[in-house]
Protein backbone atom coordinates (compact mmCIF):
# COMPACT_ATOMS: atom_id res chain seq x y z
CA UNK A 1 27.94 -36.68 -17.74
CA UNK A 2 28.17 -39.74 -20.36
CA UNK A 3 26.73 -42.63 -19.01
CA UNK A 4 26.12 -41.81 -15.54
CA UNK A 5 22.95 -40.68 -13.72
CA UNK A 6 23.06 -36.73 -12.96
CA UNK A 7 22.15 -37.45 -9.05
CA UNK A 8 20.09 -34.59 -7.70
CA UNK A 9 18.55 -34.30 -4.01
CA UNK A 10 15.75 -32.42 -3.15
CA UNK A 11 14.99 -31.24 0.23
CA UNK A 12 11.13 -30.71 0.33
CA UNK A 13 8.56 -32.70 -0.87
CA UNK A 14 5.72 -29.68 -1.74
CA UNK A 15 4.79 -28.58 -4.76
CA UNK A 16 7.89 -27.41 -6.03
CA UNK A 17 9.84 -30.19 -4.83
CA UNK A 18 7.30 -33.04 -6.51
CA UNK A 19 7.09 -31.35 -9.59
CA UNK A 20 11.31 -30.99 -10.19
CA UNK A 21 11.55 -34.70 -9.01
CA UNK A 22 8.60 -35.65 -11.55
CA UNK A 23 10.25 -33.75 -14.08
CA UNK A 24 13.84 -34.63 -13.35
CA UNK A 25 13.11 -38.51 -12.76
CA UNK A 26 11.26 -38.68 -16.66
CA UNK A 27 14.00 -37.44 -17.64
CA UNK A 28 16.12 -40.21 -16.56
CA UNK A 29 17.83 -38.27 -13.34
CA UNK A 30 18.87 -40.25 -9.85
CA UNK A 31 16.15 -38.21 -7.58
CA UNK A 32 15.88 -38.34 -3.78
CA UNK A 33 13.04 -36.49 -2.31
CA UNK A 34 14.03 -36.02 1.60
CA UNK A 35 10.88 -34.55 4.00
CA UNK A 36 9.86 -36.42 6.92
CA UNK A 37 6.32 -34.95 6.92
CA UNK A 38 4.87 -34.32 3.28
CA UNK A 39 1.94 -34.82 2.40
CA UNK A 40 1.01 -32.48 4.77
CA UNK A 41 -2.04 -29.54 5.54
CA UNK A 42 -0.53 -26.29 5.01
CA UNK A 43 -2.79 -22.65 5.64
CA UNK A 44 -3.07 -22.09 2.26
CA UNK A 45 -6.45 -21.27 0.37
CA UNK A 46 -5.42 -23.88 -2.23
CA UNK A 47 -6.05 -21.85 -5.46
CA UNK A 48 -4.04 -23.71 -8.25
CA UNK A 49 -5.19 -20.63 -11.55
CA UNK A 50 -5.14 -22.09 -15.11
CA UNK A 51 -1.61 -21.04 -15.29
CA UNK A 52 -0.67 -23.07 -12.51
CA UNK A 53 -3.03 -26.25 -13.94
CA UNK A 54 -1.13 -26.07 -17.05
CA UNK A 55 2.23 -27.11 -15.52
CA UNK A 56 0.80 -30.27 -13.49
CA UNK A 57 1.86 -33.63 -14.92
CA UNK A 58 -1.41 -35.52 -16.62
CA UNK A 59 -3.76 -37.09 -13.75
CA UNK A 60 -3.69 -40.90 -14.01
CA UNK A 61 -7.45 -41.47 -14.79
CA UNK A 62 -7.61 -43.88 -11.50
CA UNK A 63 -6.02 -41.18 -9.46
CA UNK A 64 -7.32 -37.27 -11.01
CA UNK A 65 -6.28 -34.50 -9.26
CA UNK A 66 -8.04 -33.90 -5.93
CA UNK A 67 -9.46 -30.51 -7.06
CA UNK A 68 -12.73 -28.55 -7.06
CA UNK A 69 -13.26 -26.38 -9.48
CA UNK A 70 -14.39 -22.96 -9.31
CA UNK A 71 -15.88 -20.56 -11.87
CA UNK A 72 -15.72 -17.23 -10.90
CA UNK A 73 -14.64 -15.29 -7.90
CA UNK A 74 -16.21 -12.46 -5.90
CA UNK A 75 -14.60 -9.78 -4.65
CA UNK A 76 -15.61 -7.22 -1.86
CA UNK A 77 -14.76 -4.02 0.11
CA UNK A 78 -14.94 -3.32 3.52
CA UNK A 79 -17.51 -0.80 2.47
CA UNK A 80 -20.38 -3.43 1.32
CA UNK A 81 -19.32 -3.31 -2.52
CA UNK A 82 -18.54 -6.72 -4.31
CA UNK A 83 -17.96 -7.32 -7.91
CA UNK A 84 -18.20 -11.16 -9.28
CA UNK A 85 -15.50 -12.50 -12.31
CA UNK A 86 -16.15 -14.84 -14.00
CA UNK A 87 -12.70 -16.61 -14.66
CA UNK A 88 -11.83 -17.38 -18.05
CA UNK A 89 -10.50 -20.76 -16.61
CA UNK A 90 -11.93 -22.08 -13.36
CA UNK A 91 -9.59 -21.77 -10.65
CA UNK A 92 -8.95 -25.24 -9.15
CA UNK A 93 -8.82 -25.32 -5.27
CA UNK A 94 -7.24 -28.11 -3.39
CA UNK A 95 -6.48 -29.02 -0.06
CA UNK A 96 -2.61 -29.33 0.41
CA UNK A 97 -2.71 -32.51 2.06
CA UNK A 98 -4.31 -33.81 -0.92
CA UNK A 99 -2.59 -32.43 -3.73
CA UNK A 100 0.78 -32.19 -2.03
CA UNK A 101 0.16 -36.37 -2.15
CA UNK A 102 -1.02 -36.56 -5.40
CA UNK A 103 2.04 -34.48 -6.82
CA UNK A 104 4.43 -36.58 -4.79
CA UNK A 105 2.38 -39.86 -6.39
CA UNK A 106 3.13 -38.63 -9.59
CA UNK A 107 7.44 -38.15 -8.99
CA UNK A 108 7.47 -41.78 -7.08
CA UNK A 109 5.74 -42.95 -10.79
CA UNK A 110 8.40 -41.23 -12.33
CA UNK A 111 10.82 -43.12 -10.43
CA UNK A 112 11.70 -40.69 -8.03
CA UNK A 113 13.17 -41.82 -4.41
CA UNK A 114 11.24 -39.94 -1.28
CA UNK A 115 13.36 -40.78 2.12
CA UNK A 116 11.39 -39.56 5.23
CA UNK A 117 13.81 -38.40 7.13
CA UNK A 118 14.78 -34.41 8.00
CA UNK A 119 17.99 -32.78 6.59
CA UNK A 120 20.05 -31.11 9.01
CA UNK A 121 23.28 -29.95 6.69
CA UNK A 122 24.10 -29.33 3.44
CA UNK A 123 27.17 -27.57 1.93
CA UNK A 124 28.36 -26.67 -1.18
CA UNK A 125 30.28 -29.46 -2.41
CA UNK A 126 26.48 -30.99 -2.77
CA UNK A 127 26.81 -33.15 0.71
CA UNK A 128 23.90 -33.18 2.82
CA UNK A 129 23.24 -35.02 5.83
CA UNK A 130 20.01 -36.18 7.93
CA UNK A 131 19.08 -36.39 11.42
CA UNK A 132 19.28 -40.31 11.16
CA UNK A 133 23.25 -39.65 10.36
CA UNK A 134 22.77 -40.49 6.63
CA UNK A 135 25.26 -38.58 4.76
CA UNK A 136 25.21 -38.66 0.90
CA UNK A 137 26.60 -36.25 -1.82
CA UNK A 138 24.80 -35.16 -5.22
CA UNK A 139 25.41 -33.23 -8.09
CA UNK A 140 22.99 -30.84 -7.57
CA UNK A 141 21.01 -29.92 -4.06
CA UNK A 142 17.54 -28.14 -4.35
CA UNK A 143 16.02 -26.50 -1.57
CA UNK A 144 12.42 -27.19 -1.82
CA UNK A 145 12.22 -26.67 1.63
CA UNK A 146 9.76 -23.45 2.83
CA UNK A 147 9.61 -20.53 4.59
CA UNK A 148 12.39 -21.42 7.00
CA UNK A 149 14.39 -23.07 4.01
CA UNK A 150 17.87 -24.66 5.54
CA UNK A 151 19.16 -24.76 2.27
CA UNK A 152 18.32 -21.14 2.06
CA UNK A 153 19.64 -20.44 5.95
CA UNK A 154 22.86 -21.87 4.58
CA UNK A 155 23.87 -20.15 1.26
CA UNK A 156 22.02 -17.46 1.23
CA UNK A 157 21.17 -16.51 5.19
CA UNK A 158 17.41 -15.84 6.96
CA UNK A 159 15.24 -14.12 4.87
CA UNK A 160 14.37 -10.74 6.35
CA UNK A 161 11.21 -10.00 8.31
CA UNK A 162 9.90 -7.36 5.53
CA UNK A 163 9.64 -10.49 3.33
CA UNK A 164 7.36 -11.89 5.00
CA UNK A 165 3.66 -11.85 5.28
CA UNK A 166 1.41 -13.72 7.80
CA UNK A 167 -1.53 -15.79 7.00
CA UNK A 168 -4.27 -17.06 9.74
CA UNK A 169 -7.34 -18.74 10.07
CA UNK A 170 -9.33 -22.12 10.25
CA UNK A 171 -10.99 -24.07 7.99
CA UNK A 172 -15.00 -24.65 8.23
CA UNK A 173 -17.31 -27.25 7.22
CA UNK A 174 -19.70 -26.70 3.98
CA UNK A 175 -19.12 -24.54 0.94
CA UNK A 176 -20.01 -21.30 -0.96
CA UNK A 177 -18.16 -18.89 -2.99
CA UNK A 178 -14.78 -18.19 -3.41
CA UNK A 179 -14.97 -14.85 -1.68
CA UNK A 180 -12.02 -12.33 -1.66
CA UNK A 181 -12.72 -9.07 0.45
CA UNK A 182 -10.07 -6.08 0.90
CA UNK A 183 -10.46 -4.42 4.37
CA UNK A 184 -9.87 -0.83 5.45
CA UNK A 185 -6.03 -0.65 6.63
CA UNK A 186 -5.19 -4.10 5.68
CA UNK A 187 -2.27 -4.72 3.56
CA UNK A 188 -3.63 -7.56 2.87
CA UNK A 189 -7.31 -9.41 2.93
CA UNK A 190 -9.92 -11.99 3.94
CA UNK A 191 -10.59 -14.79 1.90
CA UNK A 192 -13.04 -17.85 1.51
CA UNK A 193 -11.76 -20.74 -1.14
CA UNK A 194 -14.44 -23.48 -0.82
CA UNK A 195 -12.51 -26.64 -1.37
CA UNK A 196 -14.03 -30.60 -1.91
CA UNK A 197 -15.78 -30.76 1.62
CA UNK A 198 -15.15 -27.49 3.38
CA UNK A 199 -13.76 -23.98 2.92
CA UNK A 200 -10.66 -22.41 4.19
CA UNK A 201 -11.02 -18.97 5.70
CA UNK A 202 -8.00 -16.80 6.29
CA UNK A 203 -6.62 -13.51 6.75
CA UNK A 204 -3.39 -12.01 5.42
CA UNK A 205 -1.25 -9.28 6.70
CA UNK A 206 2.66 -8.08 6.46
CA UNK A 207 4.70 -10.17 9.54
CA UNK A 208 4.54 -7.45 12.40
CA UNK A 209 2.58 -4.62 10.68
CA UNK A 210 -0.50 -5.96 12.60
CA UNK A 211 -0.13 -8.31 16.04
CA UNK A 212 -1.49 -11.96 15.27
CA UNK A 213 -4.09 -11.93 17.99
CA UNK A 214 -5.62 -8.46 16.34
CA UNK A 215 -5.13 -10.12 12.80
CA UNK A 216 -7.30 -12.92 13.95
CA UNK A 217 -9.54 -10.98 15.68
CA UNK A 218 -10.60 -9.09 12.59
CA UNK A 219 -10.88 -12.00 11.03
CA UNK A 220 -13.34 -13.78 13.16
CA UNK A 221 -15.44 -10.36 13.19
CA UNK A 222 -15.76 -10.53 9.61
CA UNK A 223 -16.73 -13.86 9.35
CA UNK A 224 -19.49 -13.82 12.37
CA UNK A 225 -21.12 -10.85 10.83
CA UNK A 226 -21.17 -11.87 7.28
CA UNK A 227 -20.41 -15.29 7.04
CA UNK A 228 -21.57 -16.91 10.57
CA UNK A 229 -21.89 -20.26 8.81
CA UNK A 230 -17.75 -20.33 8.83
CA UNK A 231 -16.83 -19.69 12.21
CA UNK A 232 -14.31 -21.11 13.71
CA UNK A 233 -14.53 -24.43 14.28
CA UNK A 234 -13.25 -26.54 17.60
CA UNK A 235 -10.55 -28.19 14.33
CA UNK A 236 -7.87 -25.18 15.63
CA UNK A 237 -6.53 -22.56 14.12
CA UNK A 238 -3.34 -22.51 11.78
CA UNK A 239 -0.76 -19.23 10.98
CA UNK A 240 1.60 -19.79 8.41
CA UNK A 241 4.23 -17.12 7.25
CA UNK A 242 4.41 -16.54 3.10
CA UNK A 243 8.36 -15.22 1.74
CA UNK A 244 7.19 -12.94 -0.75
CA UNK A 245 9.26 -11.47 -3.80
CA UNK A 246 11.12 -7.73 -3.65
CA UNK A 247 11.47 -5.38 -6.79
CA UNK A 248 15.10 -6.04 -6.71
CA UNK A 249 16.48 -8.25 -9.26
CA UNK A 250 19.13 -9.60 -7.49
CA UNK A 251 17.07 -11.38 -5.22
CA UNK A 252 16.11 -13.17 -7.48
CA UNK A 253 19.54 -13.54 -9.36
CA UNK A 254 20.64 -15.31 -6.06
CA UNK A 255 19.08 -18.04 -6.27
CA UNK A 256 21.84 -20.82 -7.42
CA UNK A 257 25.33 -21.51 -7.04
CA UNK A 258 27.53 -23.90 -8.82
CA UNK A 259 25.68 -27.12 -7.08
CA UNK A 260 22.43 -25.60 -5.24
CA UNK A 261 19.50 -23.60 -6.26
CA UNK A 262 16.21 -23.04 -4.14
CA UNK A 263 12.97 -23.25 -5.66
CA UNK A 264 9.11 -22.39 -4.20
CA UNK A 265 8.68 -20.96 -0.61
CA UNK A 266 12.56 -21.41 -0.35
CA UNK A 267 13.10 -19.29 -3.37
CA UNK A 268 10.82 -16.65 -1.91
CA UNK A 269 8.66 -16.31 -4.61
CA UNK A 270 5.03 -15.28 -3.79
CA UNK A 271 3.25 -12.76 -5.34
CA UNK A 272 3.90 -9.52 -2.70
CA UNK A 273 0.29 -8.07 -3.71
CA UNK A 274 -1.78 -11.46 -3.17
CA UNK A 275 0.77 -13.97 -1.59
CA UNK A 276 -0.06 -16.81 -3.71
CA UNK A 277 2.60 -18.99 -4.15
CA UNK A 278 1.64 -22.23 -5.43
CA UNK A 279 1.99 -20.72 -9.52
CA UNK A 280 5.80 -19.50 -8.65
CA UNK A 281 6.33 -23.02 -6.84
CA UNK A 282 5.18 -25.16 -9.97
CA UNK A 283 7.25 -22.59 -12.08
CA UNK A 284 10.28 -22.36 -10.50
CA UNK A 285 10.34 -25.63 -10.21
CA UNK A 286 9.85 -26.33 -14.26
CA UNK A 287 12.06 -23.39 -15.00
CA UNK A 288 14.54 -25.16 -13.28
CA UNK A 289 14.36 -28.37 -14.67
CA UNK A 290 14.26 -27.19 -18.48
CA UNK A 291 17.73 -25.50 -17.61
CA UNK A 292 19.04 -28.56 -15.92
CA UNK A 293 17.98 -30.56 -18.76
CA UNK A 294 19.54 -27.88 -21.53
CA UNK A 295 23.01 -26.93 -19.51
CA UNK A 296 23.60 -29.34 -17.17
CA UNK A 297 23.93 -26.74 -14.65
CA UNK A 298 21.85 -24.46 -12.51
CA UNK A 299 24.22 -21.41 -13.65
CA UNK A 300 21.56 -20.10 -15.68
CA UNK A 301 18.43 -20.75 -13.82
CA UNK A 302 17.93 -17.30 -12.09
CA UNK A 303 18.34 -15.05 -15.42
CA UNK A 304 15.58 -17.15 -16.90
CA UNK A 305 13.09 -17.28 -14.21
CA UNK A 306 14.04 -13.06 -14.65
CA UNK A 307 13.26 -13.59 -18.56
CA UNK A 308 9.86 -14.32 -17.80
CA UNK A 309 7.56 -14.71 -14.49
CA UNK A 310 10.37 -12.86 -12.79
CA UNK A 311 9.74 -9.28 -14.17
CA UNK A 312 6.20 -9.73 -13.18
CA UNK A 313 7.18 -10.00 -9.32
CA UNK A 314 9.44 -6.88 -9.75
CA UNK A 315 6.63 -5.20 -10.71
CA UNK A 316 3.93 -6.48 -8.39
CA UNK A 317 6.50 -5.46 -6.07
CA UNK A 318 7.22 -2.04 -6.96
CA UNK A 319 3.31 -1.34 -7.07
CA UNK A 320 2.05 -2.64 -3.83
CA UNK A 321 2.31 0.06 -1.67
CA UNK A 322 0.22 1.80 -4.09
CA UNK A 323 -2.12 -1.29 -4.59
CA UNK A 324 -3.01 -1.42 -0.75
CA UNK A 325 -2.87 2.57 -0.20
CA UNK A 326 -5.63 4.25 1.32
């Protein structure tokens, strides 16, 4: 590009989105960061695994990453068994409000540009427009943008509904141990992630394998018979759906065109055996920017997310129906 300022906006300011536009702005990149509501709480247990810590910009030391950090894990069966691990790195669990801030703190230091406002179009020429009537074109538009990614709606259509999993539950005051438990008939489980001052509980399940109201349900017996000190709390629930992975490649080869690419949530990259996300958020999101920084060009981002990280979620895919069988 010579002189001039690759101009790249990113619609979403989560995790993936603050990372690219930390990345992308050091690099010397125009960045615009458009999401009317970040930092937001997301239902999320907030695990960021050693992995995931590794590709985090360096905390200020006035401003260090608003983390607890946990040692080992336990895990249970329905059946009263329970194994502990200790972790061979402590798992770091944040709230999203929190972290989703600090992340964004860190792009804005960068010299990234966040506009609160909410995209309503985009097309493939790299124009987008907001609800305000802005209108501005880039060189490059990243969807950063979720489960219900427009970016995604527009290039690549809705994601279908076997993609999806749903995750409910609350979060409670006080703290323990981070608690995983499988349950009987659950493709899915119950988990406990004690964060700073309280602990998320939550329940996952495959959209529309199990109603919500019998997903909860289970939930809150589990947790007034074994953990009655996090019940739900009068703070309301929260159900969130997670766009998991497949075992086939080209979903993933999909992912970019000649002036868009989707990263995170939009990229629909979670793990389909434990539905974390927040790893394949952070790495999509560097992935992206060392191939933007080497070509120029998304053109190459999907084969090298494939290289790597990608074969892992073709496999995780490909063994989860035996992972959750009877």
């Amino acid at each position: 590009t010579g002189s001039r300022r690759v101009r790249v906006g990113i619609v979403g300011a989560g995790p993936a989105g603050s990372l690219l536009a930390y990345r992308m702005a050091r690099a010397g990149a125009s960045i615009t960061l458009f999401d009317p509501s970040h930092p937001r709480e997301k239902p999320c247990g907030g695990g960021l695994t050693g992995k995931a810590l590794d590709l985090l910009p360096q905390a200020p030391s006035d401003d260090p990453l608003p983390a607890r950090r946990v040692p080992c894990c336990r895990f249970e069966s329905g059946d009263g068994h329970a194994v502990e691990v200790e972790l061979a790195k402590p798992v770091a669990i944040v709230a999203r409000r929190e972290f989703d801030a600090w992340l964004l703190r860190r792009a804005l230091a960068a010299g990234a540009q966040h506009l609160a406002e909410r995209v309503t179009s985009v097309d493939a020429k790299g124009r987008l427009q907001t609800g305000s009537g802005r209108e501005e074109s880039f060189d490059l538009v990243v969807g950063a943008d979720g489960a219900s990614s427009l970016v995604r709606r527009t290039f690549l259509g809705p994601l279908s509904k076997q993609r999806l999993h749903l995750a409910v539950g609350w979060y409670a005051p006080g703290t323990g141990p981070m608690t995983v438990r499988f349950l009987p008939g659950l493709e899915g489980y119950l988990w406990l992630f004690p964060r700073r001052d309280h602990v998320a509980v939550g329940i996952s399940a495959p959209l529309a394998a199990i109603p919500t109201r019998e997903l909860l349900e289970r939930l809150r017996r589990e947790v007034a018979r074994d953990f009655p000190a996090f019940s739900e709390e009068d703070a309301g629930l929260y159900a969130h759906t997670i766009p998991t992975s497949t075992d086939d490649p080209q979903s993933i080869h999909d992912l970019a065109g000649e002036r868009w690419a989707l990263v995170g949530d939009a990229a629909a990259l979670a793990d389909p055996i434990t539905g974390e996300g927040l790893y394949s958020a952070l790495h999509s999101a560097a992935v992206l920017a060392d191939t933007l920084l080497a070509d120029g060009s998304p053109r190459r981002y999907p084969e090298r997310l494939l290289a790597g990280y990608g074969q892992e979620l073709l496999k995780a895919a490909a063994l989860k129906p035996r992972f959750y069988a009877p």
